[in-house]
C-alpha positions as CSV (number, residue, x, y, z in Angstrom):
1,M,19.0,5.9,15.1
2,T,19.2,2.5,16.8
3,H,17.9,3.2,20.3
4,A,14.9,5.8,18.4
5,R,13.8,2.6,16.4
6,R,13.8,0.3,19.0
7,I,12.0,2.7,21.6
8,A,9.5,2.8,18.6
9,L,8.9,-0.6,17.9
10,A,8.1,-0.8,21.2
11,E,6.8,2.3,22.5
12,G,4.9,4.0,19.4
13,L,6.8,6.9,17.4
14,E,4.4,8.9,19.9
15,G,7.1,7.1,22.4
16,L,9.8,9.3,21.2
17,S,11.4,12.2,22.9
18,F,14.5,13.9,22.5
19,G,14.9,13.4,26.8
20,R,14.2,9.9,26.0
21,V,16.4,8.7,22.8
22,A,19.5,10.7,24.5
23,K,19.2,8.9,27.6
24,D,19.2,5.3,25.6
25,A,21.9,6.3,23.7
26,G,23.9,8.0,26.4
27,M,24.2,11.1,24.5
28,A,23.2,14.8,25.1
29,K,19.5,15.8,24.6
30,S,21.1,19.2,23.0
31,S,23.0,17.4,20.4
32,L,19.7,15.6,19.5
33,Q,17.6,18.3,18.9
34,V,20.7,20.1,16.7
35,L,20.5,16.8,14.8
36,F,16.8,17.0,14.1
37,G,15.4,19.9,15.1
38,D,12.0,19.5,16.5
39,R,10.0,15.7,18.0
40,E,7.8,15.5,14.1
41,K,11.4,15.5,12.5
42,L,12.8,12.7,15.0
43,Q,9.8,10.6,14.3
44,Q,9.5,11.0,10.5
45,S,13.9,10.6,10.5
46,T,13.0,7.2,12.5
47,L,10.7,6.0,10.4
48,T,12.4,6.3,7.6
49,D,15.9,5.0,8.6
50,G,13.4,1.8,9.7
51,V,11.6,1.1,6.9
52,E,14.6,1.8,4.3
53,E,16.5,-0.8,6.6
54,V,13.8,-3.7,6.3
55,A,13.4,-2.4,2.9
56,V,17.2,-2.7,1.7
57,K,17.9,-6.0,3.8
58,V,14.3,-7.5,2.1
59,A,16.0,-6.4,-2.0
60,A,18.8,-7.8,-0.9
61,L,17.4,-11.7,0.2
62,V,15.0,-11.2,-2.9
63,R,18.3,-10.5,-5.4
64,A,19.6,-13.6,-4.4
65,D,16.8,-15.9,-3.9
66,P,16.9,-18.3,-7.2
67,D,13.3,-18.5,-6.9
68,A,12.4,-14.8,-7.4
69,S,12.4,-14.7,-10.8
70,S,9.6,-17.1,-11.5
71,H,7.9,-16.8,-8.2
72,P,8.3,-13.1,-7.2
73,L,5.9,-12.6,-4.5
74,T,6.4,-15.8,-2.9
75,A,10.0,-14.2,-3.4
76,L,9.1,-10.9,-1.6
77,C,7.0,-12.0,1.3
78,D,9.1,-14.7,2.0
79,A,12.4,-12.1,2.6
80,W,9.9,-9.9,4.1
81,F,9.0,-12.7,7.1
82,S,13.2,-13.5,7.1
83,I,13.8,-10.1,7.9
84,I,11.8,-9.3,10.7
85,A,11.9,-12.8,12.4
86,Q,15.6,-11.4,13.0
87,D,16.6,-10.4,16.8
88,Q,18.4,-7.1,15.7
89,C,15.5,-5.8,13.7
90,G,12.4,-6.5,16.2
91,G,9.3,-6.1,14.1
92,C,8.3,-4.1,11.3
93,L,8.4,-0.5,12.5
94,L,6.4,0.5,9.4
95,T,3.7,-2.1,9.9
96,A,3.2,-1.2,14.3
97,S,3.7,2.6,12.7
98,V,-0.4,2.4,10.7
99,A,-2.5,1.3,13.2
100,E,-0.8,3.9,15.8
101,Y,-0.9,6.8,13.1
102,S,-4.3,5.5,11.3
103,L,-7.0,8.3,13.3
104,R,-4.0,11.0,13.5
105,A,-3.2,14.1,11.0
106,G,-0.4,15.9,10.6
107,S,3.0,15.1,8.9
108,V,4.2,11.8,10.4
109,A,0.8,10.2,9.8
110,T,1.5,11.2,6.0
111,A,4.8,9.9,5.9
112,V,3.4,6.7,7.5
113,R,0.2,6.5,4.9
114,S,2.9,7.0,1.8
115,S,5.7,4.2,3.7
116,Y,2.6,2.0,3.9
117,D,1.4,3.3,-0.1
118,R,4.6,1.7,-1.4
119,W,4.9,-1.0,0.6
120,R,1.1,-2.3,-0.5
121,D,2.5,-1.0,-4.4
122,A,5.4,-3.4,-4.3
123,L,3.3,-6.1,-2.9
124,L,0.8,-5.4,-6.1
125,A,3.4,-5.0,-8.7
126,A,5.1,-8.3,-7.8
127,A,1.7,-9.8,-7.6
128,E,1.2,-8.6,-11.6
129,R,4.5,-10.2,-12.5
130,G,3.3,-13.4,-11.0
131,V,0.0,-13.6,-12.6
132,E,2.4,-13.4,-16.4
133,R,5.4,-16.0,-14.6
134,G,2.3,-18.5,-13.9
135,E,2.9,-18.0,-10.0
136,V,-0.8,-16.4,-9.7
137,A,-3.6,-17.8,-11.7
138,R,-5.1,-15.2,-14.4
139,G,-7.6,-14.0,-12.9
140,T,-7.2,-14.0,-9.5
141,D,-8.1,-10.3,-7.4
142,L,-4.5,-9.0,-6.6
143,P,-6.2,-6.0,-4.6
144,Q,-7.7,-9.1,-2.3
145,L,-5.1,-11.0,-2.0
146,V,-2.5,-8.2,-1.2
147,F,-5.1,-6.7,0.8
148,E,-4.4,-10.9,2.8
149,V,-0.6,-10.5,2.9
150,L,-1.1,-7.8,4.4
151,S,-3.2,-9.0,6.9
152,L,-0.9,-12.0,7.6
153,Q,1.9,-9.4,7.8
154,T,0.1,-7.2,10.4
155,A,-0.7,-10.5,12.6
156,A,3.2,-11.9,12.9
157,N,4.4,-8.2,13.5
158,I,1.7,-7.8,16.6
159,G,3.6,-11.8,17.1
160,I,6.6,-10.8,18.0
161,L,6.2,-7.7,19.6
162,V,3.9,-10.0,22.3
163,G,7.0,-12.6,22.4
164,D,4.7,-15.2,20.3
165,Q,7.3,-17.3,18.6
166,G,5.1,-18.9,16.3
167,A,3.4,-16.1,14.4
168,I,6.3,-15.8,11.9
169,E,5.8,-18.7,10.6
170,R,2.2,-19.7,10.4
171,A,1.9,-16.1,8.9
172,R,4.8,-17.1,6.6
173,E,2.5,-20.8,5.3
174,G,-0.5,-18.6,5.5
175,V,0.6,-16.5,2.6
176,R,2.0,-19.3,1.0
177,A,-0.9,-21.0,1.1
178,R,-2.9,-18.6,0.0
179,I,-0.3,-17.3,-3.4
180,M,-0.5,-21.3,-4.1
181,G,-4.4,-21.3,-4.0
182,A,-4.4,-18.1,-6.3
183,G,-1.6,-19.7,-8.6
184,D,-2.4,-22.6,-12.0
185,V,-1.8,-25.8,-11.4
186,V,1.7,-26.0,-11.0
187,R,2.3,-25.8,-6.9
188,F,5.5,-24.1,-5.7
189,N,6.7,-25.9,-2.2
190,R,8.9,-23.9,-0.9
191,P,10.0,-25.5,2.5
192,A,10.5,-23.9,5.3
193,G,14.3,-23.3,6.2
194,S,14.7,-22.2,2.3
195,A,17.0,-20.5,0.2
196,V,15.9,-17.4,1.4
197,D,16.5,-18.4,5.2
198,D,20.1,-19.5,4.3
199,Q,20.7,-16.1,3.1
200,V,19.8,-14.7,6.3
201,R,21.7,-17.2,8.4
202,A,24.8,-16.0,6.3
C-alpha cells in the first residue's frame, strides 16, 4: 500500500487507479483488481492503511513520552507532528483527504469523515484528561481548543505537501502555546527536540 499512499498524498485519493498504482508498484494491474475488486475499495483501503499507520506510530510515541500522563493533549499533538514530519510518512493522508472529500458523497467520503471524527474525538478526550490533570484550565471551551489544534495540524500538513520546511515547527509551537494559554498558572515548557522527537529519531 506504500505506493498507493504516496500517490494519494501527491494527487489525492481521486488520483488512485489500478493502472496508476500498478505502474508505480511494478506489478500487474490484474493482480490489484483481484485484491481490491473496484476502485472505491482501493481508495478506502489506502485511506485505512494510511490512517492506521499514523495512529499506531502516534500511540507508540505517546506511550514512550514520560510527560504523557500529566500533559496528555500536548503529548498527543507532539507525537502527531513528529510522525507526519518524517520523510517516509510524507504528511497525513487523512488531513489531506478531508478537504478533498468535504463536498463529496459516497463510501469513500463517508470513510474519510468517520476517520476524521475519530481523530477529533481522540483530541477531545485528551483535552478532557488535560483538564483533570491541570494541563488545561477548567472552564476552557474544549471543542474550540480542539478546533484550533485541528486547524494548525491542517496548516502543517499543507506546508509539508508544498515543501514549507518550517511549517511543522511553527504549527507545533502554535499548538503548544494555545494549550499552555488554556492551562493553569503552572506553565509546561517542553523544548523542541523533546523526548517525543528523540523517540522518533531513535
